[in-house]
Each structure stands twice: as C-alpha cells, then as structure tokens.
Coordinates of C-alpha atoms in Angstrom, one line a residue:
Chain W
X161 CA 178.2 72.0 87.2
X162 CA 176.9 70.4 84.1
X163 CA 174.0 68.8 85.9
X164 CA 173.0 72.1 87.4
X165 CA 173.2 73.9 84.0
X166 CA 171.2 71.2 82.5
X167 CA 168.5 71.5 85.1
X168 CA 168.4 75.3 84.7
X169 CA 168.0 74.8 80.9
X170 CA 165.3 72.4 81.5
X171 CA 163.5 74.7 83.8
X172 CA 163.7 77.5 81.4
X173 CA 162.4 75.3 78.6
X174 CA 159.5 74.1 80.7
X175 CA 158.7 77.6 81.8
X176 CA 158.6 78.7 78.2
X177 CA 156.4 75.8 77.2
X178 CA 154.0 76.6 80.0
X179 CA 153.7 80.2 79.0
X180 CA 153.2 79.2 75.4
X181 CA 150.5 76.8 76.4
X182 CA 148.8 79.5 78.5
X183 CA 148.9 81.9 75.6
X184 CA 147.5 79.3 73.3
X185 CA 144.6 78.6 75.6
X186 CA 143.9 82.3 76.1
X187 CA 143.9 82.8 72.3
X188 CA 141.6 79.8 71.9
X189 CA 139.2 81.1 74.5
X190 CA 139.2 84.6 73.0
X191 CA 138.6 83.1 69.6
X192 CA 135.8 80.9 71.0
X193 CA 134.2 83.8 72.8
X194 CA 134.1 85.9 69.6
X195 CA 133.0 83.0 67.4
X196 CA 130.5 82.1 70.0
X197 CA 128.7 85.4 69.7
X198 CA 129.0 85.6 66.0
X199 CA 127.6 82.1 65.7
X200 CA 124.9 82.5 68.3
X201 CA 123.3 85.5 66.8
X202 CA 122.3 84.0 63.4
X203 CA 121.6 80.8 65.2
X204 CA 119.0 82.3 67.4
X205 CA 117.4 84.0 64.4
X206 CA 117.2 80.6 62.6
X207 CA 115.7 78.9 65.7
X208 CA 113.2 81.7 66.4
X209 CA 112.0 82.1 62.9
X210 CA 111.8 78.4 62.2
X211 CA 109.7 78.0 65.3
X212 CA 107.4 80.8 64.1
X213 CA 107.3 79.2 60.7
X214 CA 106.2 75.9 62.3
X215 CA 103.1 77.7 63.7
X216 CA 102.0 78.8 60.2
X217 CA 100.0 76.7 57.7
X218 CA 102.3 74.3 56.0
X219 CA 101.9 71.3 53.8
X220 CA 103.0 68.0 55.4
X221 CA 106.2 68.0 53.3
X222 CA 107.0 71.6 54.3
X223 CA 106.4 70.7 57.9
X224 CA 108.8 67.9 57.8
X225 CA 111.4 70.2 56.3
X226 CA 110.9 72.8 59.0
X227 CA 111.1 70.3 61.7
X228 CA 114.4 69.1 60.4
X229 CA 115.7 72.6 60.2
X230 CA 114.6 73.2 63.8
X231 CA 116.1 70.0 65.1
X232 CA 119.4 70.6 63.4
X233 CA 119.6 74.2 64.5
X234 CA 118.8 73.3 68.1
X235 CA 121.5 70.7 68.0
X236 CA 124.0 73.2 66.6
X237 CA 123.0 75.8 69.2
X238 CA 123.6 73.1 71.9
X239 CA 126.9 72.3 70.4
X240 CA 128.0 75.9 70.4
X241 CA 127.0 76.3 74.0
X242 CA 128.7 73.1 75.1
X243 CA 131.9 73.9 73.4
X244 CA 132.1 77.3 75.0
X245 CA 131.1 75.9 78.4
X246 CA 133.7 73.2 78.2
X247 CA 136.6 75.5 77.3
X248 CA 135.7 77.8 80.2
X249 CA 135.4 74.9 82.5
X250 CA 138.8 73.6 81.5
X251 CA 140.7 76.8 82.0
X252 CA 139.0 77.3 85.3
X253 CA 137.4 80.6 84.2
X254 CA 133.9 79.4 84.8
X255 CA 132.4 80.3 88.1
X256 CA 129.3 79.0 89.7
X257 CA 126.4 81.5 89.8
X258 CA 125.3 81.0 93.5
X259 CA 122.0 82.0 94.7
X260 CA 119.1 80.8 96.8
X261 CA 116.6 78.7 94.8
X262 CA 113.7 76.3 95.1
X263 CA 115.2 72.9 95.0
X264 CA 111.9 71.1 94.7
X265 CA 110.9 73.4 91.8
X266 CA 114.0 72.4 89.9
X267 CA 113.0 68.7 89.9
X268 CA 109.4 69.7 88.9
X269 CA 110.7 71.8 86.0
X270 CA 113.0 68.9 84.8
X271 CA 110.0 66.6 84.8
X272 CA 107.9 69.1 83.0
X273 CA 110.5 69.5 80.3
X274 CA 111.3 65.9 79.8
X275 CA 107.8 64.4 80.2
X276 CA 106.6 65.2 76.7
X277 CA 109.7 63.6 75.2
X278 CA 109.4 60.5 77.4
X279 CA 105.7 60.3 76.5
X280 CA 106.5 60.1 72.8
X281 CA 108.6 57.0 73.5
X282 CA 106.0 55.7 75.9
X283 CA 108.4 55.8 78.8
X284 CA 107.1 56.3 82.3
X285 CA 108.9 59.2 84.1
X286 CA 108.7 59.6 87.8
X287 CA 110.4 61.7 90.4
X288 CA 110.4 61.3 94.1
X289 CA 112.0 63.6 96.6
X290 CA 112.9 62.5 100.1
X291 CA 110.7 64.1 102.8
X292 CA 113.7 65.7 104.5
X293 CA 115.0 67.3 101.3
X294 CA 115.0 71.0 102.0
X295 CA 112.8 73.1 99.8
X296 CA 115.3 75.8 99.3
X297 CA 119.1 75.6 98.9
X298 CA 122.0 77.7 97.9
X299 CA 123.8 76.9 94.8
X300 CA 124.0 77.4 91.0
X301 CA 120.4 76.6 90.0
X302 CA 120.8 76.8 86.3
X303 CA 123.8 74.5 86.2
X304 CA 122.2 72.0 88.6
X305 CA 119.2 71.9 86.3
X306 CA 121.5 71.4 83.3
X307 CA 123.2 68.5 85.0
X308 CA 119.9 66.8 86.0
X309 CA 118.4 67.5 82.5
X310 CA 121.5 66.0 80.9
X311 CA 121.5 62.8 83.0
X312 CA 117.7 62.3 82.7
X313 CA 117.9 63.1 79.0
X314 CA 120.5 60.4 78.5
X315 CA 118.3 57.9 80.3
X316 CA 115.4 58.8 78.0
X317 CA 117.6 58.7 74.9
X318 CA 119.0 55.3 75.5
X319 CA 115.7 53.7 76.7
X320 CA 113.4 52.1 74.2
X321 CA 110.8 51.0 76.8
X322 CA 110.2 50.9 80.5
X323 CA 110.5 53.6 83.0
X324 CA 112.8 56.2 84.3
X325 CA 112.9 57.1 87.9
X326 CA 114.5 60.1 89.5
X327 CA 115.1 60.0 93.2
X328 CA 116.6 62.8 95.3
X329 CA 117.6 62.8 98.9
X330 CA 120.2 64.1 101.3
X331 CA 123.3 62.0 101.0
X332 CA 124.0 60.1 104.2
X333 CA 127.7 59.5 105.0
X334 CA 127.8 55.9 103.9
X335 CA 126.5 56.6 100.5
X336 CA 128.9 59.5 100.0
X337 CA 131.9 57.4 99.4
X338 CA 132.0 55.5 96.1
X339 CA 134.5 52.6 96.2
X340 CA 135.4 53.3 92.6
X341 CA 136.4 56.9 93.3
X342 CA 138.8 56.8 96.3
X343 CA 139.9 60.4 95.6
X344 CA 136.4 61.8 96.3
X345 CA 136.4 63.0 99.9
X346 CA 133.1 64.7 100.7
X347 CA 133.5 67.0 103.7
X348 CA 130.1 67.6 105.4
X349 CA 130.0 70.9 107.2
X350 CA 127.6 73.2 108.9
X351 CA 125.6 75.2 106.5
X352 CA 126.0 72.6 103.7
X353 CA 124.5 69.4 102.7
X354 CA 125.1 66.9 100.0
X355 CA 122.3 66.3 97.5
X356 CA 122.2 62.8 96.1
X357 CA 120.3 62.3 92.9
X358 CA 119.8 58.9 91.3
X359 CA 118.4 58.3 87.8
X360 CA 117.5 54.8 87.0
X361 CA 116.4 53.5 83.6
X362 CA 115.6 50.2 82.0
X363 CA 117.2 50.9 78.7
X364 CA 120.0 49.5 76.7
X365 CA 122.6 49.6 79.5
X366 CA 126.3 49.9 79.2
X367 CA 129.0 47.3 79.4
X368 CA 131.1 47.9 82.6
X369 CA 134.4 48.5 80.8
X370 CA 132.9 51.4 78.8
X371 CA 131.7 53.2 81.9
X372 CA 134.9 55.2 82.7
X373 CA 135.1 56.5 79.1
X374 CA 131.6 58.0 79.3
X375 CA 132.9 61.2 80.9
X376 CA 135.5 61.8 78.3
X377 CA 134.9 64.5 75.7
X378 CA 133.1 63.4 72.6
X379 CA 132.6 59.9 73.9
X380 CA 129.8 58.2 72.0
X381 CA 128.5 54.8 72.9
X382 CA 129.5 52.4 70.2
X383 CA 127.2 49.6 71.3
X384 CA 124.2 51.2 69.5
X385 CA 123.5 51.8 66.0
X386 CA 123.3 55.5 66.4
X387 CA 120.5 56.6 64.2
X388 CA 119.0 58.4 67.2
X389 CA 122.2 59.8 68.4
X390 CA 121.8 63.5 68.2
X391 CA 124.1 64.3 71.1
X392 CA 127.4 66.0 70.9
X393 CA 129.0 63.6 73.2
X394 CA 130.0 66.6 75.4
X395 CA 127.0 66.4 77.8
X396 CA 128.4 64.1 80.4
X397 CA 131.9 65.6 80.2
X398 CA 130.4 69.0 81.0
X399 CA 128.2 67.5 83.7
X400 CA 131.2 66.0 85.4
X401 CA 133.1 69.2 85.4
X402 CA 130.1 71.2 86.8
X403 CA 129.7 68.5 89.5
X404 CA 133.4 68.8 90.3
X405 CA 133.0 72.5 90.7
X406 CA 130.1 71.8 93.1
X407 CA 132.5 69.6 95.1
X408 CA 130.7 66.5 94.1
X409 CA 131.0 63.3 92.2
X410 CA 129.1 61.4 89.6
X411 CA 129.2 57.7 88.6
X412 CA 127.3 55.2 86.6
X413 CA 126.3 51.7 87.4
X414 CA 125.1 49.1 84.9
X415 CA 124.7 45.4 85.0
X416 CA 125.6 45.2 81.3
X417 CA 124.1 45.6 77.9
X418 CA 120.3 45.5 77.9
X419 CA 120.1 45.7 81.7
X420 CA 119.5 49.3 82.2
X421 CA 121.6 51.9 83.9
X422 CA 121.7 53.9 87.0
X423 CA 123.4 57.3 87.2
X424 CA 124.1 58.7 90.6
X425 CA 125.6 62.0 91.4
X426 CA 126.2 63.9 94.6
X427 CA 126.7 67.7 94.9
X428 CA 127.3 70.1 97.7
X429 CA 124.7 72.7 98.3
X430 CA 124.3 75.4 100.9
X431 CA 121.6 75.3 103.5
X432 CA 119.3 78.3 103.6
X433 CA 119.5 79.9 107.0
X434 CA 116.3 80.3 108.9
X435 CA 116.7 84.0 109.2
X436 CA 117.5 84.4 105.5
X437 CA 114.3 82.5 104.7
X438 CA 112.1 84.9 106.5
X439 CA 113.7 87.8 104.7
X440 CA 112.8 86.3 101.4
X441 CA 109.2 85.7 102.2
X442 CA 107.2 88.7 100.9
X443 CA 103.5 88.2 101.5
X444 CA 102.1 89.4 98.2
X445 CA 99.0 91.0 99.7
X446 CA 100.5 92.9 102.5
X447 CA 100.1 96.2 100.7
X448 CA 97.5 98.5 102.2
X449 CA 98.6 101.6 100.4
X450 CA 99.5 101.1 96.7
X451 CA 101.9 104.0 96.9
X452 CA 104.0 102.4 99.6
X453 CA 104.8 99.1 98.1
X454 CA 107.7 96.7 98.5
X455 CA 108.5 97.7 94.9
X456 CA 108.8 101.3 95.7
X457 CA 111.3 102.9 93.5
X458 CA 112.2 99.6 91.8
X459 CA 113.7 100.6 88.5
X460 CA 112.2 98.8 85.6
X461 CA 112.7 99.1 81.8
X462 CA 109.8 98.2 79.5
X463 CA 110.4 97.5 75.8
X464 CA 107.4 97.4 73.5
X465 CA 106.8 98.7 70.0
X466 CA 103.1 99.0 70.5
X467 CA 102.2 102.4 72.0
X468 CA 98.9 101.3 73.7
X469 CA 100.4 98.1 75.1
X470 CA 103.4 100.0 76.3
X471 CA 101.2 102.5 78.2
X472 CA 99.2 99.8 79.8
X473 CA 102.3 97.9 81.0
X474 CA 103.8 101.1 82.3
X475 CA 100.6 102.0 84.1
X476 CA 100.5 98.6 85.7
X477 CA 104.1 98.9 87.0
X478 CA 103.7 102.5 88.1
X479 CA 100.6 101.6 90.1
X480 CA 102.8 99.0 91.9
X481 CA 105.2 101.8 92.8
X482 CA 107.9 101.1 90.3
X483 CA 110.1 103.6 88.6
X484 CA 109.4 102.8 85.0
X485 CA 111.2 103.8 81.8
X486 CA 109.7 102.9 78.4
X487 CA 111.4 102.3 75.1
X488 CA 109.9 101.4 71.8
X489 CA 112.7 99.5 70.1
X490 CA 115.6 97.1 70.6
X491 CA 118.0 99.8 69.6
X492 CA 116.6 102.3 72.1
X493 CA 116.6 99.6 74.7
X494 CA 120.3 98.8 74.3
X495 CA 121.1 102.5 74.5
X496 CA 119.1 103.1 77.7
X497 CA 119.6 99.9 79.7
X498 CA 121.9 100.0 82.7
X499 CA 122.9 98.2 85.8
X500 CA 120.3 100.3 87.7
X501 CA 117.4 98.6 86.0
X502 CA 116.4 95.6 88.1
X503 CA 114.1 94.1 85.5
X504 CA 113.6 94.5 81.7
X505 CA 110.2 93.5 80.4
X506 CA 110.2 93.0 76.7
X507 CA 107.2 92.4 74.6
X508 CA 108.0 89.7 72.1
X509 CA 104.7 89.6 70.4
X510 CA 105.6 91.1 67.0
X511 CA 107.0 88.5 64.6
X512 CA 110.6 89.2 63.7
X513 CA 111.0 90.9 67.0
X514 CA 114.4 91.9 68.1
X515 CA 113.6 91.0 71.7
X516 CA 115.7 87.8 71.6
X517 CA 118.6 89.7 70.1
X518 CA 118.4 92.3 72.8
X519 CA 118.5 89.6 75.5
X520 CA 121.6 88.1 74.0
X521 CA 123.3 91.4 73.7
X522 CA 122.5 92.4 77.3
X523 CA 123.8 89.1 78.6
X524 CA 127.0 89.7 76.8
X525 CA 127.3 93.3 78.0
X526 CA 126.8 92.5 81.7
X527 CA 129.2 89.7 82.5
X528 CA 128.0 89.0 86.1
X529 CA 124.5 87.9 86.4
X530 CA 123.7 90.0 89.5
X531 CA 124.8 93.1 87.7
X532 CA 122.4 92.9 84.9
X533 CA 118.6 93.5 84.8
X534 CA 116.4 90.4 84.9
X535 CA 115.1 89.7 81.4
X536 CA 111.5 88.9 81.2
X537 CA 109.5 88.3 78.0
X538 CA 105.9 89.3 77.7
X539 CA 104.1 87.2 75.2
X540 CA 100.6 86.6 74.0
X541 CA 101.7 83.3 72.5
X542 CA 100.9 80.3 74.5
X543 CA 102.9 77.9 72.4
X544 CA 105.6 75.9 74.3
X545 CA 108.0 76.9 71.6
X546 CA 107.9 80.5 72.7
X547 CA 109.1 79.6 76.1
X548 CA 111.8 77.4 74.7
X549 CA 113.0 80.2 72.5
X550 CA 113.0 82.6 75.4
X551 CA 115.0 80.1 77.5
X552 CA 117.6 79.7 74.8
X553 CA 117.9 83.4 74.3
X554 CA 118.8 83.6 77.9
X555 CA 115.7 85.1 79.3
X556 CA 115.0 84.8 83.0
X557 CA 111.3 84.6 82.6
X558 CA 108.3 84.5 80.4
X559 CA 104.9 85.8 81.3
X560 CA 101.7 85.4 79.2
X561 CA 99.6 88.4 78.4
X562 CA 97.2 89.7 79.4
X563 CA 98.9 90.5 82.7
X564 CA 96.6 91.4 85.6
X565 CA 97.6 93.6 88.5
X566 CA 97.6 90.6 90.8
X567 CA 99.7 88.6 88.4
X568 CA 102.3 91.3 88.0
X569 CA 102.5 91.7 91.7
X570 CA 103.3 88.1 92.3
X571 CA 105.6 88.0 89.2
X572 CA 107.7 90.8 90.6
X573 CA 107.9 89.2 94.1
X574 CA 108.9 85.9 92.6
X575 CA 111.5 87.5 90.3
X576 CA 113.1 89.5 93.0
X577 CA 113.2 86.5 95.3
X578 CA 114.2 83.7 92.9
X579 CA 115.5 85.6 89.9
X580 CA 113.5 83.4 87.5
X581 CA 109.9 83.2 86.6
X582 CA 108.5 80.8 84.1
X583 CA 104.8 80.7 83.8
X584 CA 103.4 77.2 84.1
X585 CA 100.9 76.5 81.3
Chain R
X123 CA 69.8 113.2 94.2
X124 CA 71.4 114.4 91.0
X125 CA 74.7 112.6 91.7
X126 CA 72.9 109.4 92.6
X127 CA 71.1 109.5 89.4
X128 CA 74.3 110.2 87.5
X129 CA 76.0 107.4 89.4
X130 CA 73.3 104.9 88.4
X131 CA 73.5 106.0 84.8
X132 CA 77.3 105.5 84.8
X133 CA 77.0 102.1 86.4
X134 CA 74.3 101.1 83.9
X135 CA 76.2 102.3 80.9
X136 CA 79.3 100.5 82.0
X137 CA 77.5 97.3 82.7
X138 CA 75.8 97.2 79.3
X139 CA 79.2 97.7 77.6
X140 CA 80.2 94.4 79.3
X141 CA 76.9 92.6 78.9
X142 CA 76.7 93.4 75.2
X143 CA 80.2 92.1 74.7
X144 CA 81.9 95.4 73.7
X145 CA 84.4 95.2 76.5
X146 CA 86.1 92.4 78.3
X147 CA 88.0 91.7 81.5
X148 CA 91.0 93.7 80.4
X149 CA 89.0 97.0 80.6
X150 CA 88.5 96.2 84.3
X151 CA 92.3 95.7 84.7
X152 CA 92.7 99.2 83.4
X153 CA 90.2 100.5 85.8
X154 CA 92.1 98.9 88.6
X155 CA 95.1 101.0 87.7
X156 CA 93.4 104.3 88.4
X157 CA 94.5 105.9 91.6
X158 CA 95.2 109.4 93.0
X159 CA 98.3 109.7 90.9
X160 CA 96.5 108.5 87.7
X161 CA 92.8 109.4 88.1
X162 CA 92.0 109.3 84.3
X163 CA 94.2 106.4 83.3
X164 CA 91.4 104.5 81.4
X165 CA 90.3 107.5 79.4
X166 CA 93.9 108.3 78.6
X167 CA 94.7 104.8 77.3
X168 CA 91.5 104.7 75.3
X169 CA 92.3 108.1 73.7
X170 CA 95.8 106.8 72.8
X171 CA 94.2 103.7 71.4
X172 CA 91.9 105.6 69.1
X173 CA 94.8 107.8 67.9
X174 CA 97.0 104.8 67.2
X175 CA 94.3 102.7 65.6
X176 CA 93.1 105.5 63.3
X177 CA 96.5 105.6 61.8
X178 CA 96.6 101.9 61.4
X179 CA 93.2 101.9 59.7
X180 CA 94.5 104.4 57.2
X181 CA 97.5 102.2 56.6
X182 CA 95.4 99.1 56.1
X183 CA 93.0 100.9 53.8
X184 CA 95.9 102.0 51.6
X185 CA 97.4 98.5 51.6
X186 CA 94.0 97.1 50.6
X187 CA 94.0 99.3 47.5
X188 CA 97.2 97.8 46.1
X189 CA 97.0 94.9 43.7
X190 CA 98.0 92.2 44.4
X191 CA 97.5 92.4 48.1
X192 CA 100.5 92.1 50.3
X193 CA 99.1 89.8 52.9
X194 CA 102.2 89.8 55.1
X195 CA 102.0 93.6 55.4
X196 CA 98.3 93.5 56.1
X197 CA 98.8 90.8 58.7
X198 CA 101.5 92.9 60.4
X199 CA 99.3 96.0 60.6
X200 CA 96.5 93.9 61.9
X201 CA 98.7 92.3 64.5
X202 CA 99.5 95.7 65.9
X203 CA 95.8 96.7 65.7
X204 CA 94.8 93.5 67.5
X205 CA 97.4 94.0 70.2
X206 CA 96.2 97.5 70.9
X207 CA 92.6 96.4 71.0
X208 CA 93.5 93.6 73.4
X209 CA 95.2 96.1 75.7
X210 CA 92.1 98.1 76.2
X211 CA 89.7 95.1 76.3
X212 CA 87.9 96.0 73.0
X213 CA 86.3 92.6 72.6
X214 CA 84.3 92.8 69.5
X215 CA 87.0 94.7 67.7
X216 CA 89.5 92.0 68.6
X217 CA 87.2 89.3 67.3
X218 CA 87.0 91.0 63.9
X219 CA 90.8 91.5 63.9
X220 CA 91.3 87.8 64.5
X221 CA 89.0 87.0 61.6
X222 CA 90.9 89.4 59.3
X223 CA 94.2 87.7 60.2
X224 CA 92.7 84.3 59.3
X225 CA 91.8 85.6 55.9
X226 CA 95.3 87.1 55.5
X227 CA 96.8 83.7 56.3
X228 CA 94.5 82.1 53.8
X229 CA 95.3 84.7 51.2
X230 CA 91.7 85.5 50.8
X231 CA 91.4 89.0 49.4
X232 CA 87.7 89.2 49.4
X233 CA 87.5 87.9 52.9
X234 CA 90.0 90.5 54.1
X235 CA 88.1 93.4 52.5
X236 CA 84.8 92.3 53.8
X237 CA 86.1 91.7 57.4
X238 CA 87.9 95.0 57.4
X239 CA 84.5 96.8 57.0
X240 CA 83.4 94.9 60.1
X241 CA 86.5 96.0 62.0
X242 CA 85.9 99.6 61.1
X243 CA 82.2 99.3 62.1
X244 CA 83.0 97.8 65.5
X245 CA 85.8 100.2 66.0
X246 CA 83.5 103.2 65.4
X247 CA 80.6 101.7 67.4
X248 CA 82.8 101.2 70.5
X249 CA 84.2 104.7 70.1
X250 CA 80.8 106.3 70.3
X251 CA 79.8 104.2 73.3
X252 CA 83.1 105.0 75.1
X253 CA 82.8 108.7 74.4
X254 CA 79.4 108.8 75.8
X255 CA 80.5 106.8 78.9
X256 CA 83.5 109.0 79.6
X257 CA 81.4 112.1 79.2
X258 CA 79.2 110.8 82.0
X259 CA 82.2 110.0 84.1
X260 CA 83.7 113.4 83.7
X261 CA 80.4 115.0 84.6
X262 CA 80.4 113.0 87.9
X263 CA 83.8 114.4 88.8
X264 CA 86.9 112.7 90.3
X265 CA 85.5 111.8 93.8
X266 CA 82.6 109.9 92.4
X267 CA 84.3 107.6 90.1
X268 CA 86.1 105.4 92.7
X269 CA 83.5 102.9 93.4
X270 CA 82.9 100.5 90.6
X271 CA 80.9 97.5 91.2
X272 CA 82.9 94.7 89.8

C-alpha cells in the first residue's frame, strides 16, 4: 500500500513539475517573441541609417565610429535572431519552410557573400559541386544557406592564411555513417537524397577533446586570444539543430591545433520530380499577346511615395497583365496588404524610408511564408549595403532601378518559381 | 502623303530628342508600355511629371529663400525631383539634379542656387520640346503611333 501511495505521489509531483516547466517555457517564448519584435524594430532603424550614414561624406575619424556602430549593431541583430531561433528550435515550434529551390545557386550565393570577407584576409575560397548533384531540390533553402554560411564563416573566422574549400556531393552510403555518431541512421528513400557538404580550412584547428563541446550553446573556443571573436557562440548550436530537423548530422574533424579543420554535414533533401520540374519552367518569352500573360490577374501591391515612379511601375505591371494596387505610404500599405497579394514591390529610394519597417511588420503579421506576399525592394542604390539591409529586413528580393519590361518579366517569373530574387551586381 | 510626312516629322523630332541628349533609354521603356489598353501612357506620365515637378520647384524656390539654407530639406526635395525625372528619362534634367545634390552635400549655397537655375532651364526646355512632340503625335492619331523605330 505504502509503496503504491508513494508512487502515486511521485507521479503527481512529476506531472506538476512537467506542467510548470512547460508553462515556464511558453512564458519564456512569449516574452522572447515580444522582446524580439520590440528589439528588432529599433535595431533595424540603427542598421539602416548607419549604413546610409556610411555612404555620406565623413571624416576618417567619423567613418571609424560609424563602422563600429554598424558592426556592433549587426552583431546585436544576429544575437537577437539567434536567441529567438534557438528557443523555437528547442521547444520544437520551429518548422522547416519547404520549397523547391536551386541548390547550385545556394552555393553560388554563399561564395558571393563570403568572398569579399575572405579576400580581406587573403584567404582563397573555392567551391566545387559534384557533377551528379541535382540542380534543384526540395527543402528549406534559407536555413540550408544559413547552415552553410555559418560553417564557412567559421572557417574564415578561424583561418589566418591559406584556403577554404567547399565541396558538395550526394552522400554515398559508406560516407553516411559517422563512427562517432552511432545514433545517426540515415534512411535513404525514393524521392530523397542526402546532400553531403564538406568545408575544409587550413586555420588554427581544434584540439580533438574540444570538438564535442563546439555544438553546445555559447561555446567559445578558448584556444585563441579572442580579439576577433565577434560571434555569439550560438551559430553551431543552431546549425546542429537545423541539421537535426533536416534529418541530418554534422561533425568536425581536426588533426589538432594549427592543423586546420574539416567540417562535414549531411542533410536530407527532396528530389524534384521530373513532372514538377516542367511545370516550373516558364519560358519568359512565350507571350505573343501581352494581354494574355502568365501573370494574368496576378495581384500585386506597389508602394512608392513618388507619384511619377509609382505610375511607371504600375504601368509596367499592368502591361504584363497584373492586377495592380498602388499605395503611397507605409501606413497605407499595411492597411491594404492582404493574403491575396502575391507580391509587394516597395520602393526604398527615399532616405528614412519606412520600407524596411513595413517588411518587418508584414512578416510578423503573416506567420506562414506561403500566406504572405513576396516582399521585393526596388532600389536605385547599387551599394551592397542596400542588399544586406534588405536581406536583414526579411525581404525576398531586391531589384535595381531602372526596371525594363524584360527585366520585370523575368523577375516575376523567377519570383513565382523560386520565391526569391536577388539581383547579382 | 500627308500622313507620311507627319510620320517622318514625328520620327525626326523623336530622334533628335535622343540625339541631343534630352531623353534617355527610360523614355523608350515608357513607350514599350503603350498598348491598346493604354494608348497614351507616355503623355500621361509626362503630364504627371510636370505637375509633380512644378510643385517641387516651388518648394525648392521657397527653401532657397530661407537663411541659412536647410541643405537636408533641399536634398530631400531634389531627391524626389531626380527620381521623377529618372522615371521619364529626362536626361539633362537628371544631370542637373545630380549636380544640385552634390552642392547640397557640400553645403555650397551659391552652387545650389546657380545649379537650380540650370535645373529650371532644362526642365522648361524639355517641356517645350515634349509638348511640341506630343502635339504631332496627337495629330497623327492612335493608329499611326504604333511603329517606332527603336
């Protein structure tokens, strides 16, 4: 009798403890979500305006100060994003955003983004994709890019000289099993393949006993004097969790300090069916009659505070057959925007524009990506910084003005197919 | 015969606007957008431009009378002005706008005032030329205007 009563008491206590823990986690997440928005908004204003400040005439002293402000605020923004991501990953509320995407393009974009940073440190960056690696795949493009960027970024960060090589291929069964991770059981199946990515650097290396700790939260490598360490220490922890969500595995090999490092990860991606592929292929020039276009009736919202520019953009889209609504301010935009609008073009030319703010608000309002309009910035500014700001504000694309009819046609095709469009400069 | 002559006149006027640097490629983009649903798109946009820009010119004139000059405000007005000019392909106007903004950034009041006179001059010159051009186009009638040599 006593034993049974004891057990029942214990069960009740455990149950209570579990419910309290769940409440605490929910409360924490709610708090984080609110704080996240509250923090992000001024954060974006700081980043956007410091970037614009950078483009004005400054004394060398002032320029140094602005650069520090930018670096710090970028770091802070990353931290905010990371903390939120991690908490959602931990309580299982983060879902992968699956879609068809161009796998080869992901690697190209990573190289484009990292090359300038690597060049500053005189590091050679190379990427090689196996010939049998499919061009298109089904998966969470943004998160995959985040993972690769993080791993490659680390390689760059911890290398003082030498080269960094990225190789990607389809994982063959022997390479799928890692002896150090006996609980990783890749299950190949029809319609899926395992992408294997290897990033090798000749940098400072890691001593083998430190390797397991790398994926812990807030782990920082102690073997370096961390003057350059501007990471949050969350990157790899988040990567690991994303990779787990993608039914994959990540591990790091190093022969020791000073002997470089190789990071390898494997993730499961979907194969794009042949029939799907042909559906996605619009020939941009198949339009004989401008009135009957593949964009017929496509609902688009255009936000631009300049009357002439607004009229021209609207004319362009109407000519392509779209159903266009125009607004002249961020406020009006937020009032009018709805799930029916497939794309929102916002002109971000005016300084102090609320285009970025609008993007953030819309992303918050529409929780699921496929429910919200695609957010595309129209900018006359060719500075790289503009593209970065747009990326951070959560835009799906940036186009440089002036936009010709041909360009808009191919932009729309690409947007509808891939859901992103970043103009290569 | 009449219409041929008119066509040639239209083509010639149009070509000289480009050759003399008054208009750039963007104007052609606008022409590309004319179709049955929007047969007068270019003239409509140009009319809109002149309405908008006249207001901006007034604003800038008033701002230039203040002392000391508020260069930020001036730059903002000119940014709008330049944007609109870009949108219709007003090349010479745009060039003067850019110059004006340089003077704003340098805080050069004299430069601003001087350049603004140039902006107004180019703005007015283009207006006259475009008005003459559109008059010819309207004379020719809708069916005739479709074939532009590009």
